[in-house]
Amino acid sequence: EAQVTQNPRYLITVTGKKLTVTCSQNMNHEYMSWYRQDPGLGLRQIYYSMNVEVTDKGDVPEGYKVSRKEKRNFPLILESPSPNQTSLYFCASSLGERGRISRTEAFFGQGTRLTVV
Amino acid sequence: AQSVTQLGSHVSVSEGALVLLRCNYSSSVPPYLFWYVQYPNQGLQLLLKYTTGATLVKGINGFEAEFKKSETSFHLTKPSAHMSDAAEYFCAVSEKGGYNKLIFGAGTRLAVHP
């Protein structure tokens, strides 16, 4: 079954304690991205990756890091989480279409609800 | 910068009634347009998309949307609401020629009552 898998689904942590949210897709997609969802704001892109070892900032990258060492995995790293990073996080992947991927469907994981206290 | 406006953060309809969820985008160059649905405790699922061709697009679960360039709109409709349609709906755009960065509206939560 084609899917994007995120772990954990729920996480409560304390301010400053480094954490990683994992994301894996089994569709051989080139493009992966991370979004955060906040009430009244919809989803906003944090980081994206066009392919292995190619990553770039989205709209709200502050306080986050990513890496793309393998095509299937795209972990999100919070090195020193703060309460304003309490949010619902989604990983998404898309198939590249001759480099023009803006029309293709994004597949989303089930989300990770993070609470930083 | 591109933006997406969804009119109405909450919409409530009776079962069997028409569903109309509104979406307007800001750019003068029409982008690619998407509607996603989010059921409770789940990720987002594509309902339908418009990229080119016929402006009336049919999606899953009986939903459809019409792209109107003159109104910069992409409203989502369903003729008869079902209880299982209760969810949050997001309109999103992706700029042509760019990478797949989706710009989302704030979302509309649809409630369906008996």
mmCIF file of C-alpha atoms in Angstrom:
data_model
loop_
_atom_site.group_PDB
_atom_site.id
_atom_site.type_symbol
_atom_site.label_atom_id
_atom_site.label_comp_id
_atom_site.label_asym_id
_atom_site.label_seq_id
_atom_site.Cartn_x
_atom_site.Cartn_y
_atom_site.Cartn_z
ATOM 1 C CA GLU A 1 0.000 0.000 0.000
ATOM 2 C CA ALA A 2 1.302 3.430 -0.987
ATOM 3 C CA GLN A 3 1.788 5.505 2.104
ATOM 4 C CA VAL A 4 3.679 8.140 4.017
ATOM 5 C CA THR A 5 4.488 7.051 7.558
ATOM 6 C CA GLN A 6 5.277 9.444 10.369
ATOM 7 C CA ASN A 7 6.420 8.609 13.870
ATOM 8 C CA PRO A 8 5.527 9.268 16.543
ATOM 9 C CA ARG A 9 1.859 10.220 16.208
ATOM 10 C CA TYR A 10 1.852 12.029 19.541
ATOM 11 C CA LEU A 11 4.734 13.552 21.459
ATOM 12 C CA ILE A 12 4.950 15.634 24.598
ATOM 13 C CA THR A 13 8.359 17.040 25.403
ATOM 14 C CA VAL A 14 10.019 19.744 27.451
ATOM 15 C CA THR A 15 11.587 22.940 26.231
ATOM 16 C CA GLY A 16 15.101 22.452 24.911
ATOM 17 C CA LYS A 17 15.091 18.675 24.626
ATOM 18 C CA LYS A 18 16.120 17.673 21.114
ATOM 19 C CA LEU A 19 13.675 15.534 19.189
ATOM 20 C CA THR A 20 13.283 13.967 15.769
ATOM 21 C CA VAL A 21 10.089 13.178 13.924
ATOM 22 C CA THR A 22 10.601 10.539 11.279
ATOM 23 C CA CYS A 23 8.958 10.391 7.879
ATOM 24 C CA SER A 24 9.186 7.590 5.359
ATOM 25 C CA GLN A 25 7.466 7.058 2.006
ATOM 26 C CA ASN A 26 7.295 3.892 -0.081
ATOM 27 C CA MET A 27 6.358 5.432 -3.435
ATOM 28 C CA ASN A 28 9.853 6.326 -4.662
ATOM 29 C CA HIS A 29 8.882 10.005 -4.731
ATOM 30 C CA GLU A 30 11.565 12.601 -5.347
ATOM 31 C CA TYR A 31 9.864 15.471 -3.576
ATOM 32 C CA MET A 32 9.183 15.548 0.166
ATOM 33 C CA SER A 33 8.174 18.330 2.490
ATOM 34 C CA TRP A 34 7.155 19.179 6.032
ATOM 35 C CA TYR A 35 4.202 21.327 7.028
ATOM 36 C CA ARG A 36 2.849 22.534 10.316
ATOM 37 C CA GLN A 37 -0.854 23.029 10.874
ATOM 38 C CA ASP A 38 -2.124 25.656 13.287
ATOM 39 C CA PRO A 39 -5.746 26.694 13.893
ATOM 40 C CA GLY A 40 -6.847 29.487 11.607
ATOM 41 C CA LEU A 41 -3.625 29.367 9.601
ATOM 42 C CA GLY A 42 -4.013 26.202 7.556
ATOM 43 C CA LEU A 43 -0.802 24.381 6.708
ATOM 44 C CA ARG A 44 2.489 26.175 6.237
ATOM 45 C CA GLN A 45 5.576 24.681 4.685
ATOM 46 C CA ILE A 46 8.622 24.299 6.933
ATOM 47 C CA TYR A 47 11.209 22.647 4.661
ATOM 48 C CA TYR A 48 11.221 20.716 1.438
ATOM 49 C CA SER A 49 13.533 18.406 -0.458
ATOM 50 C CA MET A 50 13.746 17.973 -4.215
ATOM 51 C CA ASN A 51 15.838 14.810 -3.950
ATOM 52 C CA VAL A 52 18.571 13.151 -1.916
ATOM 53 C CA GLU A 53 20.926 15.718 -0.354
ATOM 54 C CA VAL A 54 18.848 18.609 -1.776
ATOM 55 C CA THR A 55 16.852 20.545 0.810
ATOM 56 C CA ASP A 56 15.637 24.110 1.158
ATOM 57 C CA LYS A 57 13.658 26.344 3.477
ATOM 58 C CA GLY A 58 9.938 26.795 3.214
ATOM 59 C CA ASP A 59 7.935 29.603 4.759
ATOM 60 C CA VAL A 60 8.504 28.888 8.455
ATOM 61 C CA PRO A 61 11.910 27.175 8.825
ATOM 62 C CA GLU A 62 13.140 28.828 12.037
ATOM 63 C CA GLY A 63 13.892 26.317 14.771
ATOM 64 C CA TYR A 64 13.824 23.289 12.484
ATOM 65 C CA LYS A 65 16.342 21.181 10.604
ATOM 66 C CA VAL A 66 15.946 18.431 8.040
ATOM 67 C CA SER A 67 18.110 15.938 6.219
ATOM 68 C CA ARG A 68 17.621 13.757 3.153
ATOM 69 C CA LYS A 69 20.239 11.039 3.095
ATOM 70 C CA GLU A 70 17.980 8.450 1.515
ATOM 71 C CA LYS A 71 15.198 8.969 -0.977
ATOM 72 C CA ARG A 72 12.530 7.403 1.214
ATOM 73 C CA ASN A 73 13.278 9.214 4.485
ATOM 74 C CA PHE A 74 12.964 12.861 5.446
ATOM 75 C CA PRO A 75 13.262 13.413 9.213
ATOM 76 C CA LEU A 76 12.358 16.678 10.910
ATOM 77 C CA ILE A 77 14.678 17.734 13.726
ATOM 78 C CA LEU A 78 13.932 20.198 16.497
ATOM 79 C CA GLU A 79 17.255 20.775 18.220
ATOM 80 C CA SER A 80 15.878 22.990 20.990
ATOM 81 C CA PRO A 81 12.092 22.883 20.950
ATOM 82 C CA SER A 82 10.123 25.808 22.322
ATOM 83 C CA PRO A 83 6.433 26.112 23.247
ATOM 84 C CA ASN A 84 5.675 28.041 20.044
ATOM 85 C CA GLN A 85 6.529 24.870 18.128
ATOM 86 C CA THR A 86 3.552 23.117 19.655
ATOM 87 C CA SER A 87 1.619 22.162 16.575
ATOM 88 C CA LEU A 88 0.380 19.396 14.301
ATOM 89 C CA TYR A 89 3.051 18.368 11.801
ATOM 90 C CA PHE A 90 2.588 16.682 8.451
ATOM 91 C CA CYS A 91 5.062 15.119 6.105
ATOM 92 C CA ALA A 92 4.136 14.940 2.418
ATOM 93 C CA SER A 93 5.643 13.422 -0.709
ATOM 94 C CA SER A 94 5.070 13.925 -4.429
ATOM 95 C CA LEU A 95 6.222 12.317 -7.615
ATOM 96 C CA GLY A 96 8.476 14.464 -9.782
ATOM 97 C CA GLU A 97 7.056 14.990 -13.252
ATOM 98 C CA ARG A 98 9.972 15.762 -15.545
ATOM 99 C CA GLY A 99 10.978 18.353 -12.987
ATOM 100 C CA ARG A 100 7.594 20.044 -13.125
ATOM 101 C CA ILE A 101 5.929 18.716 -10.051
ATOM 102 C CA SER A 102 3.669 21.580 -9.168
ATOM 103 C CA ARG A 103 0.653 19.856 -10.662
ATOM 104 C CA THR A 104 1.070 16.491 -8.988
ATOM 105 C CA GLU A 105 -0.783 15.182 -5.984
ATOM 106 C CA ALA A 106 0.843 15.382 -2.580
ATOM 107 C CA PHE A 107 0.464 12.356 -0.303
ATOM 108 C CA PHE A 108 0.339 13.152 3.391
ATOM 109 C CA GLY A 109 1.249 11.231 6.482
ATOM 110 C CA GLN A 110 -1.193 10.941 9.366
ATOM 111 C CA GLY A 111 0.398 13.723 11.330
ATOM 112 C CA THR A 112 2.414 14.151 14.508
ATOM 113 C CA ARG A 113 0.875 16.145 17.301
ATOM 114 C CA LEU A 114 3.695 17.787 19.228
ATOM 115 C CA THR A 115 3.321 19.533 22.554
ATOM 116 C CA VAL A 116 6.284 21.419 24.022
ATOM 117 C CA VAL A 117 5.905 22.368 27.678
ATOM 118 C CA ALA B 1 2.792 36.647 -2.598
ATOM 119 C CA GLN B 2 0.194 34.092 -3.436
ATOM 120 C CA SER B 3 -2.581 33.635 -0.889
ATOM 121 C CA VAL B 4 -5.700 31.518 -0.563
ATOM 122 C CA THR B 5 -8.873 32.649 1.137
ATOM 123 C CA GLN B 6 -11.540 30.265 2.328
ATOM 124 C CA LEU B 7 -14.699 32.098 3.278
ATOM 125 C CA GLY B 8 -16.191 30.656 6.438
ATOM 126 C CA SER B 9 -14.127 28.726 8.946
ATOM 127 C CA HIS B 10 -17.203 26.702 9.913
ATOM 128 C CA VAL B 11 -20.068 25.600 7.700
ATOM 129 C CA SER B 12 -23.050 23.624 8.932
ATOM 130 C CA VAL B 13 -25.558 21.880 6.669
ATOM 131 C CA SER B 14 -28.348 19.390 7.024
ATOM 132 C CA GLU B 15 -27.965 15.890 5.696
ATOM 133 C CA GLY B 16 -29.139 15.911 2.071
ATOM 134 C CA ALA B 17 -28.556 19.639 1.604
ATOM 135 C CA LEU B 18 -26.189 21.284 -0.838
ATOM 136 C CA VAL B 19 -22.615 21.742 0.302
ATOM 137 C CA LEU B 20 -20.801 24.871 -0.896
ATOM 138 C CA LEU B 21 -17.315 25.673 0.338
ATOM 139 C CA ARG B 22 -15.710 28.800 -1.059
ATOM 140 C CA CYS B 23 -12.132 29.341 -2.150
ATOM 141 C CA ASN B 24 -10.459 32.321 -3.789
ATOM 142 C CA TYR B 25 -6.825 32.715 -4.769
ATOM 143 C CA SER B 26 -4.914 35.921 -5.191
ATOM 144 C CA SER B 27 -2.551 35.618 -8.143
ATOM 145 C CA SER B 28 -3.249 37.079 -11.582
ATOM 146 C CA VAL B 29 -1.714 34.008 -13.205
ATOM 147 C CA PRO B 30 -3.982 31.046 -12.491
ATOM 148 C CA PRO B 31 -2.177 28.432 -10.426
ATOM 149 C CA TYR B 32 -2.891 24.751 -10.111
ATOM 150 C CA LEU B 33 -5.783 24.293 -7.693
ATOM 151 C CA PHE B 34 -6.489 21.546 -5.185
ATOM 152 C CA TRP B 35 -9.023 20.593 -2.569
ATOM 153 C CA TYR B 36 -7.920 18.338 0.267
ATOM 154 C CA VAL B 37 -10.034 16.802 3.013
ATOM 155 C CA GLN B 38 -8.900 15.982 6.532
ATOM 156 C CA TYR B 39 -10.946 13.544 8.578
ATOM 157 C CA PRO B 40 -10.439 13.538 12.361
ATOM 158 C CA ASN B 41 -7.023 12.272 13.414
ATOM 159 C CA GLN B 42 -5.979 11.625 9.857
ATOM 160 C CA GLY B 43 -3.748 13.182 7.244
ATOM 161 C CA LEU B 44 -4.928 15.121 4.228
ATOM 162 C CA GLN B 45 -6.436 13.319 1.280
ATOM 163 C CA LEU B 46 -6.819 14.762 -2.208
ATOM 164 C CA LEU B 47 -10.443 15.349 -3.205
ATOM 165 C CA LEU B 48 -9.833 16.835 -6.627
ATOM 166 C CA LYS B 49 -7.539 19.108 -8.573
ATOM 167 C CA TYR B 50 -7.579 21.448 -11.536
ATOM 168 C CA THR B 51 -4.512 21.725 -13.715
ATOM 169 C CA THR B 52 -5.783 22.304 -17.239
ATOM 170 C CA GLY B 53 -8.701 21.601 -19.541
ATOM 171 C CA ALA B 54 -12.330 21.449 -18.456
ATOM 172 C CA THR B 55 -13.031 23.930 -15.700
ATOM 173 C CA LEU B 56 -15.546 21.718 -13.896
ATOM 174 C CA VAL B 57 -13.620 19.043 -12.073
ATOM 175 C CA LYS B 58 -15.139 15.975 -10.470
ATOM 176 C CA GLY B 59 -13.540 14.357 -7.478
ATOM 177 C CA ILE B 60 -14.096 11.561 -5.027
ATOM 178 C CA ASN B 61 -17.158 11.103 -2.818
ATOM 179 C CA GLY B 62 -19.427 13.092 -5.152
ATOM 180 C CA PHE B 63 -17.596 16.398 -4.798
ATOM 181 C CA GLU B 64 -16.869 18.731 -7.669
ATOM 182 C CA ALA B 65 -15.336 22.160 -8.111
ATOM 183 C CA GLU B 66 -15.396 24.769 -10.822
ATOM 184 C CA PHE B 67 -12.455 26.952 -11.763
ATOM 185 C CA LYS B 68 -13.568 30.469 -12.642
ATOM 186 C CA LYS B 69 -10.667 32.549 -13.849
ATOM 187 C CA SER B 70 -12.617 35.811 -13.939
ATOM 188 C CA GLU B 71 -13.541 35.397 -10.287
ATOM 189 C CA THR B 72 -10.213 33.802 -9.199
ATOM 190 C CA SER B 73 -12.318 31.164 -7.519
ATOM 191 C CA PHE B 74 -12.403 27.403 -7.096
ATOM 192 C CA HIS B 75 -15.484 26.652 -5.003
ATOM 193 C CA LEU B 76 -16.222 23.100 -3.866
ATOM 194 C CA THR B 77 -19.732 21.693 -4.074
ATOM 195 C CA LYS B 78 -21.661 18.526 -3.394
ATOM 196 C CA PRO B 79 -25.359 18.280 -4.254
ATOM 197 C CA SER B 80 -26.379 16.242 -1.211
ATOM 198 C CA ALA B 81 -24.439 16.158 2.047
ATOM 199 C CA HIS B 82 -23.877 12.919 3.906
ATOM 200 C CA MET B 83 -22.996 12.524 7.555
ATOM 201 C CA SER B 84 -19.649 11.039 6.523
ATOM 202 C CA ASP B 85 -18.716 14.324 4.812
ATOM 203 C CA ALA B 86 -18.104 15.961 8.177
ATOM 204 C CA ALA B 87 -14.428 16.933 8.079
ATOM 205 C CA GLU B 88 -12.107 19.863 7.525
ATOM 206 C CA TYR B 89 -11.583 20.957 3.941
ATOM 207 C CA PHE B 90 -8.559 22.793 2.638
ATOM 208 C CA CYS B 91 -8.178 24.644 -0.615
ATOM 209 C CA ALA B 92 -4.602 24.841 -1.867
ATOM 210 C CA VAL B 93 -2.723 26.252 -4.827
ATOM 211 C CA SER B 94 0.566 25.434 -6.437
ATOM 212 C CA GLU B 95 2.281 27.857 -8.770
ATOM 213 C CA LYS B 96 2.794 26.667 -12.314
ATOM 214 C CA GLY B 97 6.362 25.845 -13.233
ATOM 215 C CA GLY B 98 7.487 25.784 -9.662
ATOM 216 C CA TYR B 99 8.098 22.940 -7.315
ATOM 217 C CA ASN B 100 5.226 21.397 -5.429
ATOM 218 C CA LYS B 101 4.885 23.956 -2.682
ATOM 219 C CA LEU B 102 1.268 23.982 -1.674
ATOM 220 C CA ILE B 103 -0.144 27.207 -0.291
ATOM 221 C CA PHE B 104 -3.149 26.398 1.846
ATOM 222 C CA GLY B 105 -6.181 28.310 2.902
ATOM 223 C CA ALA B 106 -7.068 28.355 6.592
ATOM 224 C CA GLY B 107 -9.553 25.529 6.175
ATOM 225 C CA THR B 108 -13.309 25.137 6.523
ATOM 226 C CA ARG B 109 -14.766 22.743 9.027
ATOM 227 C CA LEU B 110 -17.943 21.162 7.669
ATOM 228 C CA ALA B 111 -20.559 19.890 10.092
ATOM 229 C CA VAL B 112 -23.458 17.775 8.836
ATOM 230 C CA HIS B 113 -26.464 17.384 11.087
ATOM 231 C CA PRO B 114 -29.434 15.039 10.744
#
